[in-house]
Amino acid sequence: GSAAHWGTVFDAMDPAASTVALIDYRGYGAAREHPGPYGFAQHADDVIAMADQLGWDRYSLIGHSMGGVAIQHVLAQAPTRVDALIGITAVPACGSRMDDARLGFFDKAVDDISVRRKIFDVSTGGRLSAAWLDRMAAESDGLMRPEAMRAYLREWATQDISARITGLDLPVGLFIGEHDPTLSEALMRETWMRFYPNATLEVIGNAG
């Protein structure tokens, strides 16, 4: 995905109450041709630099899926500047803890669009149409540099930065769908809600 895939999510927000900035990872979307290094430490630097350019001393962070790891890297790097976190089916600070077989499957998705389609299907609970899966897979083609996708994958799948953020008492809002097969309510309670004492969780019905 890319920043463009947030689509109309923010259209209902009151522009007088909040301002939203979207940023692509290096090697993805509008930043596809941006050189590396590709990794979450560099991405945290980029987010903080963007906030500086906007004149934002403090801000909240929203992340989906591997973006959950990304926002926690920013928090770890600049804890006094982050007011709150919002994680939407978000990977925890301990990583996804994939075994070698599952990591290898995801690694194949870097070069194989059919594997990406399968991941879209499994991660949304196997409930969505073939047309939607085909469109998502097609839209992902050419969206990122393979070496960037592979680098971020290795980090969010295997790295554990939970020691850097555990116990921070900022508000954390977590949102998952009832049909999410892996980033589930049980996982949120075992990880995010254990790491952050002020975390809350909302399970959205009929979503995956």
mmCIF file of C-alpha atoms in Angstrom:
data_model
loop_
_atom_site.group_PDB
_atom_site.id
_atom_site.type_symbol
_atom_site.label_atom_id
_atom_site.label_comp_id
_atom_site.label_asym_id
_atom_site.label_seq_id
_atom_site.Cartn_x
_atom_site.Cartn_y
_atom_site.Cartn_z
ATOM 1 C CA GLY A 1 0.000 0.000 0.000
ATOM 2 C CA SER A 2 0.853 3.675 0.081
ATOM 3 C CA ALA A 3 -0.359 6.888 1.682
ATOM 4 C CA ALA A 4 -2.885 7.186 -1.156
ATOM 5 C CA HIS A 5 -4.719 4.122 0.155
ATOM 6 C CA TRP A 6 -6.022 6.092 3.138
ATOM 7 C CA GLY A 7 -8.441 7.435 0.524
ATOM 8 C CA THR A 8 -11.366 9.299 2.070
ATOM 9 C CA VAL A 9 -10.751 8.117 5.645
ATOM 10 C CA PHE A 10 -9.993 11.644 6.846
ATOM 11 C CA ASP A 11 -12.697 13.492 4.907
ATOM 12 C CA ALA A 12 -15.139 13.425 7.842
ATOM 13 C CA MET A 13 -12.675 15.083 10.218
ATOM 14 C CA ASP A 14 -13.180 18.700 11.282
ATOM 15 C CA PRO A 15 -10.317 20.692 9.696
ATOM 16 C CA ALA A 16 -10.692 23.322 12.423
ATOM 17 C CA ALA A 17 -10.015 20.696 15.085
ATOM 18 C CA SER A 18 -7.125 18.797 13.539
ATOM 19 C CA THR A 19 -4.743 18.683 10.611
ATOM 20 C CA VAL A 20 -3.550 15.458 8.989
ATOM 21 C CA ALA A 21 -0.285 14.871 7.134
ATOM 22 C CA LEU A 22 0.371 11.647 5.232
ATOM 23 C CA ILE A 23 3.851 10.331 4.531
ATOM 24 C CA ASP A 24 5.051 7.452 2.370
ATOM 25 C CA TYR A 25 7.892 5.184 3.387
ATOM 26 C CA ARG A 26 11.063 5.605 1.356
ATOM 27 C CA GLY A 27 10.714 3.285 -1.631
ATOM 28 C CA TYR A 28 6.877 3.379 -1.604
ATOM 29 C CA GLY A 29 4.186 5.384 -3.378
ATOM 30 C CA ALA A 30 5.115 9.013 -3.928
ATOM 31 C CA ALA A 31 8.512 8.273 -2.342
ATOM 32 C CA ARG A 32 9.172 5.222 -4.522
ATOM 33 C CA GLU A 33 12.237 6.763 -6.155
ATOM 34 C CA HIS A 34 13.606 8.134 -2.878
ATOM 35 C CA PRO A 35 16.904 6.429 -2.060
ATOM 36 C CA GLY A 36 17.371 4.369 1.066
ATOM 37 C CA PRO A 37 18.308 3.436 3.633
ATOM 38 C CA TYR A 38 15.030 1.552 3.973
ATOM 39 C CA GLY A 39 14.083 0.907 7.567
ATOM 40 C CA PHE A 40 11.958 2.187 10.423
ATOM 41 C CA ALA A 41 14.733 4.171 12.116
ATOM 42 C CA GLN A 42 15.155 6.172 8.907
ATOM 43 C CA HIS A 43 11.384 6.476 8.543
ATOM 44 C CA ALA A 44 11.129 7.846 12.088
ATOM 45 C CA ASP A 45 13.739 10.456 11.155
ATOM 46 C CA ASP A 46 11.653 11.341 8.087
ATOM 47 C CA VAL A 47 8.439 11.692 10.115
ATOM 48 C CA ILE A 48 10.125 13.909 12.702
ATOM 49 C CA ALA A 49 11.720 16.024 9.957
ATOM 50 C CA MET A 50 8.319 16.450 8.293
ATOM 51 C CA ALA A 51 6.790 17.556 11.602
ATOM 52 C CA ASP A 52 9.624 20.059 11.994
ATOM 53 C CA GLN A 53 8.934 21.437 8.511
ATOM 54 C CA LEU A 54 5.252 21.815 9.405
ATOM 55 C CA GLY A 55 6.122 23.526 12.682
ATOM 56 C CA TRP A 56 4.516 20.790 14.775
ATOM 57 C CA ASP A 57 6.171 20.406 18.168
ATOM 58 C CA ARG A 58 3.664 17.750 19.251
ATOM 59 C CA TYR A 59 1.471 15.371 17.283
ATOM 60 C CA SER A 60 -0.420 12.092 17.357
ATOM 61 C CA LEU A 61 0.442 9.182 15.086
ATOM 62 C CA ILE A 62 -1.803 6.794 13.135
ATOM 63 C CA GLY A 63 -0.535 3.523 11.691
ATOM 64 C CA HIS A 64 -2.102 0.531 9.959
ATOM 65 C CA SER A 65 -0.537 -2.952 9.824
ATOM 66 C CA MET A 66 3.254 -2.490 9.592
ATOM 67 C CA GLY A 67 2.537 1.193 10.219
ATOM 68 C CA GLY A 68 1.915 0.138 13.799
ATOM 69 C CA VAL A 69 5.607 -0.657 14.078
ATOM 70 C CA ALA A 70 6.516 2.576 12.295
ATOM 71 C CA ILE A 71 4.638 4.850 14.703
ATOM 72 C CA GLN A 72 6.236 3.141 17.687
ATOM 73 C CA HIS A 73 9.692 3.800 16.263
ATOM 74 C CA VAL A 74 8.789 7.495 16.110
ATOM 75 C CA LEU A 75 7.549 7.314 19.708
ATOM 76 C CA ALA A 76 10.751 5.586 20.848
ATOM 77 C CA GLN A 77 12.848 8.224 19.119
ATOM 78 C CA ALA A 78 10.852 11.298 20.229
ATOM 79 C CA PRO A 79 8.686 10.311 23.221
ATOM 80 C CA THR A 80 8.199 13.889 24.470
ATOM 81 C CA ARG A 81 6.676 14.968 21.147
ATOM 82 C CA VAL A 82 4.019 12.262 20.707
ATOM 83 C CA ASP A 83 0.612 12.925 22.295
ATOM 84 C CA ALA A 84 -1.147 9.679 21.346
ATOM 85 C CA LEU A 85 -1.050 6.607 19.104
ATOM 86 C CA ILE A 86 -3.836 5.136 16.981
ATOM 87 C CA GLY A 87 -3.226 1.606 15.711
ATOM 88 C CA ILE A 88 -5.548 0.113 13.094
ATOM 89 C CA THR A 89 -4.938 -3.654 12.859
ATOM 90 C CA ALA A 90 -1.434 -2.674 13.858
ATOM 91 C CA VAL A 91 1.633 -4.876 14.304
ATOM 92 C CA PRO A 92 2.909 -4.590 17.911
ATOM 93 C CA ALA A 93 6.327 -3.391 19.044
ATOM 94 C CA CYS A 94 7.508 -6.989 19.443
ATOM 95 C CA GLY A 95 7.000 -7.572 15.707
ATOM 96 C CA SER A 96 4.764 -10.156 14.094
ATOM 97 C CA ARG A 97 6.925 -13.029 15.389
ATOM 98 C CA MET A 98 6.627 -14.957 12.120
ATOM 99 C CA ASP A 99 8.170 -18.390 11.892
ATOM 100 C CA ASP A 100 10.541 -19.072 8.996
ATOM 101 C CA ALA A 101 7.842 -20.637 6.803
ATOM 102 C CA ARG A 102 5.464 -17.680 7.104
ATOM 103 C CA LEU A 103 8.276 -15.175 6.679
ATOM 104 C CA GLY A 104 9.330 -17.011 3.520
ATOM 105 C CA PHE A 105 5.772 -16.822 2.190
ATOM 106 C CA PHE A 106 5.637 -13.073 2.764
ATOM 107 C CA ASP A 107 9.076 -12.725 1.171
ATOM 108 C CA LYS A 108 7.706 -14.324 -2.006
ATOM 109 C CA ALA A 109 5.096 -11.555 -2.151
ATOM 110 C CA VAL A 110 7.856 -9.053 -2.933
ATOM 111 C CA ASP A 111 8.157 -10.437 -6.464
ATOM 112 C CA ASP A 112 4.966 -12.463 -6.943
ATOM 113 C CA ILE A 113 1.668 -10.586 -7.266
ATOM 114 C CA SER A 114 -0.340 -13.803 -6.837
ATOM 115 C CA VAL A 115 1.176 -14.283 -3.374
ATOM 116 C CA ARG A 116 0.229 -10.705 -2.505
ATOM 117 C CA ARG A 117 -3.344 -11.499 -3.563
ATOM 118 C CA LYS A 118 -3.360 -14.522 -1.242
ATOM 119 C CA ILE A 119 -2.097 -12.386 1.653
ATOM 120 C CA PHE A 120 -4.872 -9.842 1.016
ATOM 121 C CA ASP A 121 -7.389 -12.694 1.123
ATOM 122 C CA VAL A 122 -6.104 -14.321 4.308
ATOM 123 C CA SER A 123 -5.528 -11.067 6.190
ATOM 124 C CA THR A 124 -9.087 -9.850 5.554
ATOM 125 C CA GLY A 125 -10.617 -13.079 6.840
ATOM 126 C CA GLY A 126 -11.245 -14.739 3.449
ATOM 127 C CA ARG A 127 -14.542 -12.873 3.115
ATOM 128 C CA LEU A 128 -14.064 -10.443 0.236
ATOM 129 C CA SER A 129 -14.767 -10.871 -3.453
ATOM 130 C CA ALA A 130 -12.383 -12.100 -6.119
ATOM 131 C CA ALA A 131 -12.860 -8.772 -7.918
ATOM 132 C CA TRP A 132 -11.684 -6.829 -4.845
ATOM 133 C CA LEU A 133 -8.684 -9.126 -4.357
ATOM 134 C CA ASP A 134 -7.738 -8.814 -8.028
ATOM 135 C CA ARG A 135 -7.947 -5.017 -7.856
ATOM 136 C CA MET A 136 -5.872 -4.780 -4.676
ATOM 137 C CA ALA A 137 -3.194 -7.058 -6.096
ATOM 138 C CA ALA A 138 -3.117 -5.110 -9.369
ATOM 139 C CA GLU A 139 -2.867 -1.771 -7.545
ATOM 140 C CA SER A 140 0.082 -3.034 -5.525
ATOM 141 C CA ASP A 141 2.072 -3.885 -8.657
ATOM 142 C CA GLY A 142 4.882 -1.378 -9.151
ATOM 143 C CA LEU A 143 3.882 0.565 -6.034
ATOM 144 C CA MET A 144 7.114 -0.111 -4.153
ATOM 145 C CA ARG A 145 10.746 -0.900 -4.807
ATOM 146 C CA PRO A 146 11.331 -4.619 -4.135
ATOM 147 C CA GLU A 147 14.415 -3.950 -2.036
ATOM 148 C CA ALA A 148 12.416 -1.516 0.119
ATOM 149 C CA MET A 149 9.542 -3.948 0.696
ATOM 150 C CA ARG A 150 11.996 -6.691 1.605
ATOM 151 C CA ALA A 151 13.867 -4.455 4.070
ATOM 152 C CA TYR A 152 10.731 -3.272 5.897
ATOM 153 C CA LEU A 153 9.369 -6.828 5.976
ATOM 154 C CA ARG A 154 12.452 -8.141 7.725
ATOM 155 C CA GLU A 155 12.124 -5.450 10.394
ATOM 156 C CA TRP A 156 8.390 -5.567 11.169
ATOM 157 C CA ALA A 157 8.341 -9.349 11.052
ATOM 158 C CA THR A 158 11.307 -10.022 13.315
ATOM 159 C CA GLN A 159 12.473 -7.012 15.347
ATOM 160 C CA ASP A 160 11.382 -6.389 18.935
ATOM 161 C CA ILE A 161 11.516 -2.791 20.208
ATOM 162 C CA SER A 162 9.054 -3.321 23.054
ATOM 163 C CA ALA A 163 11.707 -2.568 25.706
ATOM 164 C CA ARG A 164 11.991 0.962 24.289
ATOM 165 C CA ILE A 165 8.300 1.798 24.690
ATOM 166 C CA THR A 166 6.881 -0.406 27.461
ATOM 167 C CA GLY A 167 5.191 1.564 30.234
ATOM 168 C CA LEU A 168 4.848 4.899 28.421
ATOM 169 C CA ASP A 169 1.546 6.309 29.626
ATOM 170 C CA LEU A 170 0.306 8.200 26.579
ATOM 171 C CA PRO A 171 -3.195 7.344 25.267
ATOM 172 C CA VAL A 172 -3.242 4.502 22.737
ATOM 173 C CA GLY A 173 -6.368 3.632 20.740
ATOM 174 C CA LEU A 174 -6.485 0.240 19.021
ATOM 175 C CA PHE A 175 -9.009 -0.744 16.338
ATOM 176 C CA ILE A 176 -9.390 -4.194 14.797
ATOM 177 C CA GLY A 177 -12.069 -6.041 12.840
ATOM 178 C CA GLU A 178 -13.855 -9.015 14.315
ATOM 179 C CA HIS A 179 -12.669 -11.189 11.400
ATOM 180 C CA ASP A 180 -8.976 -10.213 11.544
ATOM 181 C CA PRO A 181 -7.269 -13.622 11.700
ATOM 182 C CA THR A 182 -3.827 -12.702 13.077
ATOM 183 C CA LEU A 183 -3.928 -9.140 14.435
ATOM 184 C CA SER A 184 -6.719 -10.291 16.700
ATOM 185 C CA GLU A 185 -8.231 -9.152 19.997
ATOM 186 C CA ALA A 186 -6.194 -11.794 21.822
ATOM 187 C CA LEU A 187 -2.960 -10.547 20.254
ATOM 188 C CA MET A 188 -3.798 -6.901 21.048
ATOM 189 C CA ARG A 189 -4.384 -7.789 24.700
ATOM 190 C CA GLU A 190 -1.203 -9.866 24.870
ATOM 191 C CA THR A 191 1.006 -7.173 23.311
ATOM 192 C CA TRP A 192 -0.169 -3.582 22.825
ATOM 193 C CA MET A 193 -2.367 -3.488 25.928
ATOM 194 C CA ARG A 194 0.364 -5.025 28.035
ATOM 195 C CA PHE A 195 2.958 -2.547 26.767
ATOM 196 C CA TYR A 196 0.801 0.579 27.184
ATOM 197 C CA PRO A 197 -1.149 1.065 30.451
ATOM 198 C CA ASN A 198 -3.503 3.632 28.850
ATOM 199 C CA ALA A 199 -4.440 1.558 25.790
ATOM 200 C CA THR A 200 -8.055 0.939 24.790
ATOM 201 C CA LEU A 201 -9.375 -1.547 22.227
ATOM 202 C CA GLU A 202 -12.384 -1.406 19.919
ATOM 203 C CA VAL A 203 -13.434 -4.441 17.870
ATOM 204 C CA ILE A 204 -15.404 -3.371 14.791
ATOM 205 C CA GLY A 205 -18.141 -5.794 13.793
ATOM 206 C CA ASN A 206 -18.445 -7.290 10.302
ATOM 207 C CA ALA A 207 -14.932 -6.115 9.370
ATOM 208 C CA GLY A 208 -11.656 -7.861 8.626
#
